[in-house]
Coordinates of C-alpha atoms and ligand atoms in Angstrom, one line a residue:
X1 CA -16.0 -50.4 -17.1
X2 CA -13.9 -50.4 -20.3
X3 CA -10.1 -50.8 -20.4
X4 CA -9.9 -50.1 -16.7
X5 CA -11.9 -46.8 -17.0
X6 CA -14.8 -46.4 -14.5
X7 CA -17.7 -44.2 -15.4
X8 CA -21.3 -43.9 -14.4
X9 CA -23.7 -45.3 -17.1
X10 CA -26.4 -42.9 -18.2
X11 CA -29.1 -43.7 -20.7
X12 CA -29.4 -41.4 -23.8
X13 CA -32.6 -40.1 -22.2
X14 CA -30.9 -39.3 -18.9
X15 CA -28.0 -37.6 -20.7
X16 CA -30.5 -35.4 -22.5
X17 CA -32.3 -34.5 -19.2
X18 CA -29.1 -33.3 -17.5
X19 CA -26.9 -32.2 -20.3
X20 CA -27.5 -28.5 -19.7
X21 CA -26.2 -28.8 -16.1
X22 CA -22.8 -30.5 -16.8
X23 CA -20.0 -29.6 -19.2
X24 CA -19.7 -33.3 -20.1
X25 CA -22.1 -36.3 -19.6
X26 CA -19.6 -39.0 -20.5
X27 CA -16.3 -38.1 -18.9
X28 CA -15.2 -38.3 -15.3
X29 CA -14.2 -34.7 -15.1
X30 CA -16.8 -32.1 -15.7
X31 CA -18.0 -28.6 -14.6
X32 CA -21.5 -27.8 -13.2
X33 CA -23.4 -25.3 -15.3
X34 CA -26.7 -23.5 -15.2
X35 CA -27.6 -24.5 -11.7
X36 CA -28.5 -22.3 -8.8
X37 CA -25.5 -21.9 -6.4
X38 CA -27.4 -23.6 -3.6
X39 CA -28.1 -26.6 -5.7
X40 CA -24.5 -26.8 -6.7
X41 CA -23.4 -26.6 -3.1
X42 CA -25.9 -29.2 -2.1
X43 CA -25.0 -31.5 -4.9
X44 CA -21.3 -31.5 -3.9
X45 CA -22.1 -31.9 -0.3
X46 CA -23.9 -35.2 -1.1
X47 CA -20.6 -36.7 -2.2
X48 CA -19.7 -37.1 1.4
X49 CA -22.8 -39.3 2.1
X50 CA -23.3 -41.1 -1.2
X51 CA -21.6 -43.6 -3.4
X52 CA -23.1 -42.0 -6.5
X53 CA -21.5 -39.4 -8.8
X54 CA -22.9 -35.9 -9.2
X55 CA -24.8 -36.6 -12.4
X56 CA -26.5 -39.7 -11.0
X57 CA -27.3 -37.7 -7.8
X58 CA -28.9 -34.9 -9.8
X59 CA -31.1 -37.5 -11.6
X60 CA -32.0 -39.6 -8.6
X61 CA -32.4 -37.0 -5.8
X62 CA -33.0 -33.7 -7.4
X63 CA -34.8 -34.3 -10.6
X64 CA -37.2 -36.6 -8.8
X65 CA -38.0 -33.9 -6.3
X66 CA -41.1 -32.1 -7.8
X67 CA -40.2 -28.6 -6.6
X68 CA -36.5 -28.9 -7.5
X69 CA -37.2 -30.5 -10.9
X70 CA -39.4 -27.6 -11.7
X71 CA -36.6 -25.2 -10.8
X72 CA -33.9 -26.9 -12.7
X73 CA -35.8 -28.2 -15.7
X74 CA -37.5 -25.0 -16.7
X75 CA -35.0 -24.0 -19.4
X76 CA -32.3 -22.6 -17.1
X77 CA -30.1 -21.0 -19.7
X78 CA -31.9 -17.8 -20.5
X79 CA -32.4 -17.1 -16.8
X80 CA -28.8 -17.5 -15.8
X81 CA -27.9 -19.1 -12.6
X82 CA -30.5 -18.0 -10.1
X83 CA -34.0 -16.6 -10.1
X84 CA -35.6 -15.8 -6.8
X85 CA -38.0 -18.7 -7.1
X86 CA -35.3 -21.1 -8.0
X87 CA -33.2 -20.1 -5.0
X88 CA -36.0 -20.2 -2.5
X89 CA -37.2 -23.7 -3.6
X90 CA -33.6 -24.9 -3.7
X91 CA -33.2 -23.4 -0.3
X92 CA -36.0 -25.5 1.2
X93 CA -34.6 -28.5 -0.4
X94 CA -31.2 -27.7 0.9
X95 CA -32.5 -27.3 4.4
X96 CA -34.1 -30.8 4.3
X97 CA -31.2 -32.6 2.7
X98 CA -28.5 -31.0 4.8
X99 CA -30.3 -31.3 8.1
X100 CA -27.9 -34.0 9.1
X101 CA -24.7 -32.2 8.1
X102 CA -22.9 -30.4 10.9
X103 CA -20.0 -29.3 8.9
X104 CA -19.4 -25.6 8.2
X105 CA -17.3 -26.4 5.1
X106 CA -20.5 -27.3 3.2
X107 CA -20.9 -23.5 3.0
X108 CA -17.7 -23.3 1.0
X109 CA -19.3 -25.2 -1.9
X110 CA -21.3 -22.3 -3.3
X111 CA -20.2 -18.8 -4.0
X112 CA -21.2 -15.3 -5.3
X113 CA -19.7 -12.4 -7.1
X114 CA -20.7 -9.2 -5.4
X115 CA -20.0 -5.6 -6.4
X116 CA -19.7 -3.0 -3.7
X117 CA -19.6 0.4 -5.4
X118 CA -19.0 4.0 -4.1
X119 CA -17.7 2.9 -0.7
X120 CA -14.8 4.5 1.1
X121 CA -11.3 3.2 1.0
X122 CA -11.7 2.5 4.8
X123 CA -14.7 0.3 4.1
X124 CA -12.8 -1.4 1.2
X125 CA -10.0 -2.2 3.6
X126 CA -12.5 -4.0 5.8
X127 CA -13.7 -6.0 2.8
X128 CA -10.2 -6.9 1.7
X129 CA -9.1 -7.8 5.3
X130 CA -10.2 -11.4 4.5
X131 CA -8.4 -14.7 4.1
X132 CA -8.5 -17.3 1.4
X133 CA -12.2 -17.6 1.0
X134 CA -12.5 -14.2 -0.6
X135 CA -10.9 -12.9 -3.8
X136 CA -11.2 -9.1 -4.1
X137 CA -10.3 -6.7 -6.9
X138 CA -10.5 -2.9 -6.4
X139 CA -10.5 0.1 -8.6
X140 CA -6.9 1.1 -8.8
X141 CA -5.6 4.5 -7.7
X142 CA -2.7 3.8 -10.1
X143 CA -4.5 3.5 -13.3
X144 CA -7.6 5.7 -12.7
X145 CA -7.6 9.5 -12.2
X146 CA -9.5 11.0 -9.3
X147 CA -9.7 14.5 -10.7
X148 CA -13.3 14.5 -11.8
X149 CA -16.5 15.7 -10.1
X150 CA -19.8 14.0 -10.5
X151 CA -22.8 16.4 -10.4
X152 CA -20.4 19.1 -9.1
X153 CA -19.1 16.9 -6.3
X154 CA -15.7 15.2 -5.8
X155 CA -16.0 11.5 -5.0
X156 CA -15.6 11.3 -1.2
X157 CA -17.7 9.5 1.4
X158 CA -20.3 11.8 3.0
X159 CA -20.4 10.0 6.3
X160 CA -23.8 10.6 8.0
X161 CA -22.5 11.2 11.5
X162 CA -19.8 13.6 10.4
X163 CA -22.1 15.5 8.0
X164 CA -24.7 16.0 10.8
X165 CA -22.0 17.1 13.2
X166 CA -20.5 20.5 13.8
X167 CA -17.4 19.3 11.8
X168 CA -19.3 19.0 8.5
X169 CA -17.9 22.0 6.9
X170 CA -14.3 21.4 8.1
X171 CA -14.6 17.8 6.9
X172 CA -16.1 18.8 3.5
X173 CA -13.7 21.6 2.9
X174 CA -10.7 19.4 3.7
X175 CA -11.9 16.6 1.4
X176 CA -12.5 19.1 -1.4
X177 CA -9.1 20.7 -0.9
X178 CA -7.4 17.3 -1.2
X179 CA -9.2 16.4 -4.4
X180 CA -8.9 19.8 -6.0
X181 CA -5.2 19.9 -5.3
X182 CA -4.9 16.5 -7.0
X183 CA -6.9 17.8 -10.0
X184 CA -4.9 21.0 -10.3
X185 CA -1.5 19.4 -10.0
X186 CA -2.2 16.4 -12.2
X187 CA -1.3 18.1 -15.6
X188 CA 1.8 19.7 -14.1
X189 CA 3.0 16.4 -12.7
X190 CA 2.2 14.5 -15.9
X191 CA 4.2 17.1 -17.9
X192 CA 7.1 16.7 -15.5
X193 CA 7.1 12.9 -15.8
X194 CA 7.2 13.2 -19.6
X195 CA 10.0 15.7 -19.5
X196 CA 12.2 13.5 -17.3
X197 CA 11.3 10.2 -19.0
X198 CA 11.1 10.9 -22.7
X199 CA 9.5 8.4 -25.0
X200 CA 11.9 5.7 -26.1
X201 CA 11.5 4.8 -29.8
X202 CA 10.3 1.3 -29.1
X203 CA 7.2 2.5 -27.1
X204 CA 4.0 3.3 -28.9
X205 CA 2.1 6.4 -28.1
X206 CA -0.4 4.3 -26.1
X207 CA 2.2 2.6 -24.1
X208 CA 4.0 5.8 -23.3
X209 CA 0.8 7.6 -22.4
X210 CA -0.3 4.8 -20.1
X211 CA 3.1 4.5 -18.3
X212 CA 3.5 8.2 -17.8
X213 CA -0.1 8.5 -16.5
X214 CA 0.5 5.7 -14.0
X215 CA 3.6 7.4 -12.8
X216 CA 1.8 10.7 -12.3
X217 CA -1.0 8.7 -10.4
X218 CA 1.7 7.1 -8.2
X219 CA 3.1 10.5 -7.3
X220 CA -0.2 12.2 -6.5
X221 CA -2.1 9.4 -4.9
X222 CA -0.5 10.4 -1.6
X223 CA -3.2 13.1 -1.5
X224 CA -6.2 10.8 -1.7
X225 CA -7.9 10.5 1.6
X226 CA -9.3 7.3 3.2
X227 CA -12.8 8.6 2.5
X228 CA -12.2 8.5 -1.3
X229 CA -14.9 6.5 -3.0
X230 CA -13.9 3.3 -4.7
X231 CA -15.5 0.1 -6.2
X232 CA -14.6 -3.4 -5.1
X233 CA -15.7 -6.7 -6.7
X234 CA -15.5 -9.8 -4.5
X235 CA -15.8 -13.4 -5.4
X236 CA -16.1 -15.7 -2.4
X237 CA -17.8 -18.7 -0.8
X238 CA -20.7 -18.7 1.6
X239 CA -18.6 -19.5 4.7
X240 CA -16.2 -16.6 4.1
X241 CA -19.0 -14.2 3.4
X242 CA -20.8 -15.2 6.6
X243 CA -17.7 -14.3 8.6
X244 CA -17.0 -11.1 6.6
X245 CA -20.6 -9.9 7.2
X246 CA -20.3 -10.6 10.9
X247 CA -17.2 -8.5 11.1
X248 CA -18.7 -5.7 9.1
X249 CA -21.9 -5.7 11.3
X250 CA -19.7 -5.5 14.3
X251 CA -17.5 -2.6 13.0
X252 CA -17.6 0.8 14.8
X253 CA -18.1 2.5 11.4
X254 CA -21.7 3.3 10.5
X255 CA -20.7 2.9 6.8
X256 CA -19.5 -0.7 7.4
X257 CA -22.7 -1.7 9.2
X258 CA -24.8 -0.3 6.4
X259 CA -22.7 -2.1 3.9
X260 CA -23.2 -5.3 5.8
X261 CA -27.0 -4.9 5.7
X262 CA -26.9 -4.2 1.9
X263 CA -24.4 -7.0 1.1
X264 CA -26.4 -9.4 3.3
X265 CA -29.6 -8.8 1.4
X266 CA -27.9 -9.3 -2.0
X267 CA -25.8 -12.4 -1.0
X268 CA -28.9 -14.0 0.5
X269 CA -30.7 -13.7 -2.8
X270 CA -28.2 -16.3 -4.1
X271 CA -27.0 -18.4 -1.1
X272 CA -29.3 -17.6 1.8
X273 CA -28.6 -20.5 4.1
X274 CA -24.9 -20.1 3.9
X275 CA -25.0 -16.6 5.4
X276 CA -28.0 -16.9 7.7
X277 CA -26.0 -16.7 10.8
X278 CA -24.3 -13.4 10.0
X279 CA -25.2 -10.8 12.5
X280 CA -23.5 -8.3 14.9
X281 CA -21.1 -10.2 17.2
X282 CA -21.2 -9.1 20.9
X283 CA -18.0 -11.0 21.3
X284 CA -16.2 -8.8 18.7
X285 CA -17.7 -5.5 20.0
X286 CA -17.2 -6.1 23.8
X287 CA -13.7 -7.4 23.2
X288 CA -12.8 -4.3 21.1
X289 CA -14.3 -2.0 23.9
X290 CA -12.3 -3.8 26.6
X291 CA -9.0 -3.8 24.6
X292 CA -9.5 -0.1 24.0
X293 CA -9.0 0.6 27.7
X294 CA -5.5 -1.0 27.5
X295 CA -4.5 1.4 24.6
X296 CA -5.1 4.5 26.7
X297 CA -2.8 3.0 29.4
X298 CA 0.0 2.5 27.0
X299 CA -0.2 5.8 25.2
X300 CA 3.0 7.9 25.2
X301 CA 5.2 5.1 24.1
X302 CA 4.5 5.7 20.4
X303 CA 8.2 5.3 19.3
X304 CA 9.8 6.9 16.2
X305 CA 7.7 8.5 13.5
X306 CA 9.2 6.5 10.6
X307 CA 9.3 5.5 7.9
X308 CA 10.9 2.2 8.8
X309 CA 10.7 -1.5 8.3
X310 CA 12.3 -3.6 11.1
X311 CA 12.6 -7.3 11.6
X312 CA 11.4 -7.6 15.2
X313 CA 11.5 -11.4 15.4
X314 CA 12.5 -14.5 13.5
X315 CA 13.2 -18.2 14.0
X316 CA 16.9 -18.3 15.0
X317 CA 16.8 -22.0 14.2
X318 CA 14.9 -21.4 10.9
X319 CA 17.6 -22.7 8.6
X320 CA 17.8 -26.1 10.3
X321 CA 14.0 -26.4 10.3
X322 CA 13.7 -25.6 6.6
X323 CA 16.5 -27.9 5.7
X324 CA 15.0 -30.9 7.6
X325 CA 11.6 -30.2 6.0
X326 CA 13.2 -30.1 2.5
X327 CA 14.2 -33.8 3.0
X328 CA 11.1 -34.9 4.9
X329 CA 8.8 -35.9 2.0
X330 CA 11.6 -38.0 0.5
X331 CA 12.6 -39.6 3.8
X332 CA 11.3 -42.3 6.1
X333 CA 12.8 -40.7 9.2
X334 CA 10.9 -38.6 11.7
X335 CA 11.3 -34.9 11.7
X336 CA 13.5 -34.6 14.8
X337 CA 15.9 -37.2 13.5
X338 CA 16.2 -35.2 10.3
X339 CA 16.8 -32.1 12.3
X340 CA 19.7 -33.8 14.0
X341 CA 21.0 -35.0 10.6
X342 CA 21.0 -31.5 9.1
X343 CA 22.6 -30.0 12.2
X344 CA 25.5 -32.4 11.7
X345 CA 25.9 -31.5 8.0
X346 CA 29.0 -29.6 6.8
X347 CA 28.4 -26.1 5.4
X348 CA 29.1 -27.5 1.9
X349 CA 26.5 -30.2 2.4
X350 CA 23.9 -27.6 3.6
X351 CA 24.7 -25.4 0.6
X352 CA 24.2 -28.2 -1.8
X353 CA 20.9 -29.3 -0.2
X354 CA 19.6 -25.7 -0.5
X355 CA 20.9 -25.4 -4.1
X356 CA 19.3 -28.7 -5.2
X357 CA 16.0 -27.6 -3.6
X358 CA 15.7 -24.1 -4.9
X359 CA 18.1 -23.4 -7.8
X360 CA 16.0 -24.9 -10.6
X361 CA 13.3 -22.2 -10.4
X362 CA 13.1 -20.2 -13.6
X363 CA 10.6 -17.6 -12.8
X364 CA 8.7 -16.5 -9.7
X365 CA 5.8 -18.7 -10.8
X366 CA 7.9 -21.8 -10.1
X367 CA 6.8 -21.7 -6.5
X368 CA 9.4 -22.8 -3.9
X369 CA 8.4 -25.9 -1.9
X370 CA 6.6 -25.9 1.3
X371 CA 9.7 -26.6 3.4
X372 CA 10.2 -22.8 3.3
X373 CA 7.1 -22.5 5.5
X374 CA 9.1 -23.7 8.4
X375 CA 10.8 -20.4 9.2
X376 CA 8.9 -17.3 10.3
X377 CA 9.7 -13.6 10.4
X378 CA 7.9 -10.7 12.0
X379 CA 8.3 -7.3 10.5
X380 CA 7.0 -4.0 11.9
X381 CA 6.4 -1.3 9.4
X382 CA 5.8 2.4 9.8
X383 CA 4.9 3.5 6.2
X384 CA 2.3 5.4 4.3
X385 CA -1.3 4.3 4.2
X386 CA -1.1 3.7 0.4
X387 CA 1.7 1.2 1.0
X388 CA -0.3 -0.5 3.7
X389 CA -3.2 -0.8 1.3
X390 CA -1.0 -2.6 -1.2
X391 CA 0.7 -5.0 1.1
X392 CA -2.4 -5.7 3.1
X393 CA -3.8 -7.5 0.1
X394 CA -1.5 -10.5 0.8
X395 CA -4.0 -12.8 2.4
X396 CA -1.6 -15.5 3.6
X397 CA 0.3 -13.1 5.8
X398 CA -0.7 -12.4 9.5
X399 CA -1.1 -8.6 9.5
X400 CA -2.7 -6.2 12.0
X401 CA -2.7 -2.5 11.7
X402 CA -3.1 0.4 14.1
X403 CA -5.7 3.1 13.5
X404 CA -5.0 5.6 10.8
X405 CA -3.8 8.9 12.3
X406 CA -1.7 11.9 11.3
X407 CA 0.7 11.5 14.2
X408 CA 3.5 9.6 12.4
X409 CA 4.2 12.2 9.7
X410 CA 3.8 11.9 6.0
X411 CA 5.8 11.1 2.9
X412 CA 6.5 13.8 0.2
X413 CA 7.1 12.4 -3.2
X414 CA 10.6 13.6 -4.3
X415 CA 9.3 14.5 -7.8
X416 CA 7.3 17.4 -6.3
X417 CA 10.4 19.4 -5.4
X418 CA 11.8 20.0 -8.9
X419 CA 8.4 21.3 -10.0
X420 CA 8.0 23.6 -7.0
X421 CA 5.0 21.8 -5.6
X422 CA 6.5 20.4 -2.5
X423 CA 5.7 23.4 -0.3
X424 CA 2.1 23.6 -1.4
X425 CA 1.8 19.8 -1.0
X426 CA 3.1 20.0 2.6
X427 CA 0.6 22.9 3.3
X428 CA -2.3 20.8 2.1
X429 CA -1.2 17.8 4.1
X430 CA -0.9 20.0 7.2
X431 CA -4.5 21.2 6.7
X432 CA -5.6 17.6 6.6
X433 CA -3.8 17.0 9.8
X434 CA -5.4 20.0 11.4
X435 CA -8.8 18.7 10.4
X436 CA -8.1 15.2 11.6
X437 CA -6.8 16.6 15.0
X438 CA -10.0 18.4 15.5
X439 CA -12.5 15.7 14.3
X440 CA -10.7 12.8 16.1
X441 CA -11.6 14.2 19.5
X442 CA -15.3 13.6 18.9
X443 CA -15.2 10.9 16.2
X444 CA -12.1 8.7 16.6
X445 CA -13.2 6.2 13.9
X446 CA -14.7 8.5 11.4
X447 CA -11.8 11.0 11.6
X448 CA -9.8 8.4 9.6
X449 CA -11.7 9.4 6.5
X450 CA -9.9 12.7 6.2
X451 CA -6.4 11.2 6.4
X452 CA -4.6 11.2 3.1
X453 CA -2.7 8.1 1.9
X454 CA 0.7 9.8 2.2
X455 CA 0.4 9.8 6.1
X456 CA 2.2 7.0 7.8
X457 CA 0.8 4.3 10.0
X458 CA 2.1 1.2 11.8
X459 CA 1.4 -2.4 11.2
X460 CA 3.1 -5.7 11.6
X461 CA 3.5 -8.6 9.1
X462 CA 4.3 -12.1 10.3
X463 CA 5.0 -14.4 7.4
X464 CA 7.0 -17.5 6.5
X465 CA 9.9 -17.7 4.1
X466 CA 7.8 -19.1 1.3
X467 CA 5.4 -16.2 1.4
X468 CA 8.4 -13.8 1.7
X469 CA 9.6 -15.3 -1.6
X470 CA 6.2 -14.8 -3.2
X471 CA 5.7 -11.3 -1.8
X472 CA 9.2 -9.9 -2.5
X473 CA 9.4 -11.4 -6.0
X474 CA 6.0 -10.0 -6.9
X475 CA 6.3 -6.6 -5.2
X476 CA 9.8 -5.9 -6.5
X477 CA 8.7 -6.5 -10.1
X478 CA 9.6 -3.6 -12.4
X479 CA 6.1 -2.4 -12.9
X480 CA 5.4 -2.1 -9.2
X481 CA 5.0 1.2 -7.2
X482 CA 8.5 2.4 -6.1
X483 CA 7.3 2.6 -2.4
X484 CA 6.4 -1.1 -2.0
X485 CA 9.3 -2.2 -4.3
X486 CA 11.6 -0.7 -1.6
X487 CA 9.8 -2.6 1.1
X488 CA 10.3 -5.8 -0.9
X489 CA 14.0 -5.1 -1.3
X490 CA 14.5 -4.3 2.4
X491 CA 12.6 -7.4 3.4
X492 CA 14.9 -9.5 1.2
X493 CA 18.0 -7.8 2.8
X494 CA 16.7 -8.4 6.3
X495 CA 16.2 -12.2 5.6
X496 CA 19.5 -12.4 3.8
X497 CA 21.3 -11.0 6.9
X498 CA 19.8 -13.7 9.1
X499 CA 19.6 -16.6 6.7
X500 CA 21.9 -15.8 3.7
X501 CA 21.9 -19.3 2.3
X502 CA 18.1 -19.5 2.2
X503 CA 17.7 -16.0 0.8
X504 CA 20.1 -16.5 -2.1
X505 CA 17.5 -17.8 -4.5
X506 CA 15.0 -15.0 -4.0
X507 CA 14.4 -13.4 -7.4
X508 CA 14.1 -9.9 -6.1
X509 CA 14.7 -7.0 -8.5
X510 CA 17.0 -4.6 -6.7
X511 CA 17.1 -2.0 -9.5
X512 CA 15.3 1.4 -9.6
X513 CA 13.3 2.5 -12.6
X514 CA 12.2 6.0 -13.6
X515 CA 9.1 4.8 -15.5
X516 CA 8.1 1.5 -13.9
X517 CA 5.2 0.5 -16.1
X518 CA 6.8 1.1 -19.5
X519 CA 8.0 -2.4 -20.1
X520 CA 4.6 -3.9 -19.1
X521 CA 2.9 -1.5 -21.5
X522 CA 5.3 -2.5 -24.3
X523 CA 4.5 -6.1 -23.6
X524 CA 0.8 -5.4 -23.8
X525 CA 1.3 -3.8 -27.2
X526 CA 3.3 -6.8 -28.4
X527 CA 0.6 -9.2 -27.2
X528 CA -2.2 -7.0 -28.8
X529 CA -0.4 -7.0 -32.1
X530 CA 0.2 -10.7 -32.0
X531 CA -3.5 -11.3 -31.3
X532 CA -4.4 -8.9 -34.2
X533 CA -2.1 -10.8 -36.6
X534 CA -3.6 -14.2 -35.5
X535 CA -7.2 -13.0 -35.8
X536 CA -6.5 -11.5 -39.3
X537 CA -4.9 -14.8 -40.4
X538 CA -7.9 -16.8 -39.1
X539 CA -10.3 -14.5 -40.9
X540 CA -8.3 -14.9 -44.1
X541 CA -8.2 -18.7 -43.8
Ligands
LIG1 C1 1.5 -4.7 -10.3 C2 0.3 -5.0 -9.4 C3 -0.9 -4.4 -9.7 C4 -2.0 -4.6 -8.9 N1 -3.2 -4.0 -9.2 C5 -4.3 -4.2 -8.4 C6 -5.6 -3.5 -8.7 O1 -5.6 -2.7 -9.6 N2 -6.6 -3.7 -7.9 C7 -6.5 -4.6 -6.9 O2 -7.5 -4.8 -6.2 N3 -5.4 -5.3 -6.6 C8 -4.3 -5.1 -7.3 N4 -3.1 -5.8 -7.0 C9 -3.1 -6.6 -5.9 C10 -3.3 -8.1 -6.3 O3 -4.6 -8.2 -6.9 C11 -3.3 -9.1 -5.2 O4 -4.4 -8.8 -4.3 C12 -2.0 -8.9 -4.4 O5 -0.9 -8.8 -5.2 C13 -1.9 -10.2 -3.5 O6 -1.3 -11.2 -4.3 P1 -1.6 -12.7 -4.2 O7 -3.0 -12.9 -4.4 O8 -0.7 -13.3 -5.3 O9 -1.0 -13.1 -2.8 P2 -1.6 -13.6 -1.4 O10 -2.9 -13.2 -1.1 O11 -0.4 -13.3 -0.5 O12 -1.6 -15.2 -1.7 C14 -0.5 -15.9 -1.8 C15 -0.7 -17.0 -2.8 O13 -1.7 -17.9 -2.3 C16 -2.5 -18.3 -3.3 N5 -3.9 -17.8 -3.0 C17 -4.3 -16.9 -2.1 N6 -5.6 -16.7 -2.1 C18 -6.1 -17.5 -3.1 C19 -7.4 -17.8 -3.5 N7 -8.5 -17.2 -3.0 N8 -7.5 -18.7 -4.5 C20 -6.5 -19.3 -5.0 N9 -5.2 -19.1 -4.6 C21 -5.0 -18.2 -3.7 C22 -2.0 -17.8 -4.6 O14 -1.1 -18.7 -5.2 C23 -1.3 -16.5 -4.2 O15 -0.3 -16.1 -5.1 C24 -2.0 -5.5 -7.8 C25 -0.8 -6.1 -7.5 C26 0.3 -5.9 -8.3 C27 1.6 -6.6 -8.0

């Protein structure tokens, strides 16, 4: 110890032995590098049963193990993180060392990046229907055009059961119709967007082209069916993957089960023991079958077609709870005493408390405090599938959806009317509906593939005020899609009606924009130009 600073002593030789595996060998904060995922997980799990630090543990327990030493000392850098041999030896070691640990959270200490390519949007929804252990990113229907054919075929999912059924040609023709309409109308819509939103002198050609293209994609993406092929990259920990695989294995879609098998093989190449319990769950499948019986009994009460967003439930006492929680960390009183205290406050005192707690935020990245998690709101939405896909990505929100159908009507982008495409668009959507109505009788799950994003569906979102701040501020930002910007604005209004004082500091952009992405694109140009200038300066120096 020097000057009050504790650190683990390592000899120069020890430092040399392990320097490739730690970003620092003489500081108390460091990153693990060049180690197989399983070793990293095991190493951290040892913290809970040892007084040693990670570097000393690696030296004493891992380097002294012959098999493991071979794995980690054989010049790890060129091989990257994991070779098959490394993982299988590390795996045996892990089994031995962790035999006494009964804690599932150990499986959160190692992770993988996995790419799932050419899967349907429906399958992608199953991947992204995950909570905090998984971070997904998907190919965007906003920035990428879906007008191309690969080897003469549009990119939609050829579902084995549908393609072997009597509906194969109806399914195929409908999917092709949706994609060919998208391709045919794309140049017309782009030209229209450029005509109504001429380039402002401050925007470069690149920024303008990008923003107008995104706007055209926004308009036409209503045509893209749930069977459209997409790519999703996921980073996640072992525990989250094990549950995700179990859910996929238990899905009623063949595609999801196949995806589970493929993902399982690949994930197990890196973190086998963390996903070894993933398998079809009888609990999930039998519960689904049982619950299905209830649905047929309640059919017929399907309510209005939509679109709508309604606040169906909220904490009537939410403001009091939030106010008490605002003071709680700074107080020595118990929560119910604080609740009585805030109930007795005058309106001015309550207003001041809220102002002191929330008014100093400068941007949405200044997150409001956790006190806001004490008031909950439940919304039901009937809105298009595209919008569901965007909002579904908020992992902290409790959300559940109903099956995708064509029964609740579809949205027609208003921009199609002035260019005379609205009639044709409606015709194409009705053909998709006719195909769905035929296929659903025999294949209720697979029929969803043919449903375009413009059709509406129902889902609920239950979330607390803190997440409402996050979601509405993010989703109302200028560059967002006009559809979910409206949802964010309506959500804000619904909360403001019930709890005006709490809603007043939400930074929700209530304006409308003709070319939403243009300011972001200009910002990108400014940043690129600043970067160029800096690089040139550095080169010259
Ligand atoms: C303009 C725009 C463009 C987008 N484009 C794409 C796109 O092209 N492709 C695409 O796939 N998605 C896209 N998204 C969706 C985006 O990637 C997020 O999935 C979505 O916005 C959810 O936001 P979130 O992660 O902030 O919120 P939530 O999932 O609601 O999480 C709330 C907060 O919790 C914290 N949090 C949640 N999970 C984690 C975690 N695993 N690790 C650390 N912190 C966490 C973060 O602070 C987060 O802000 C886009 C979103 C916007 C607004």
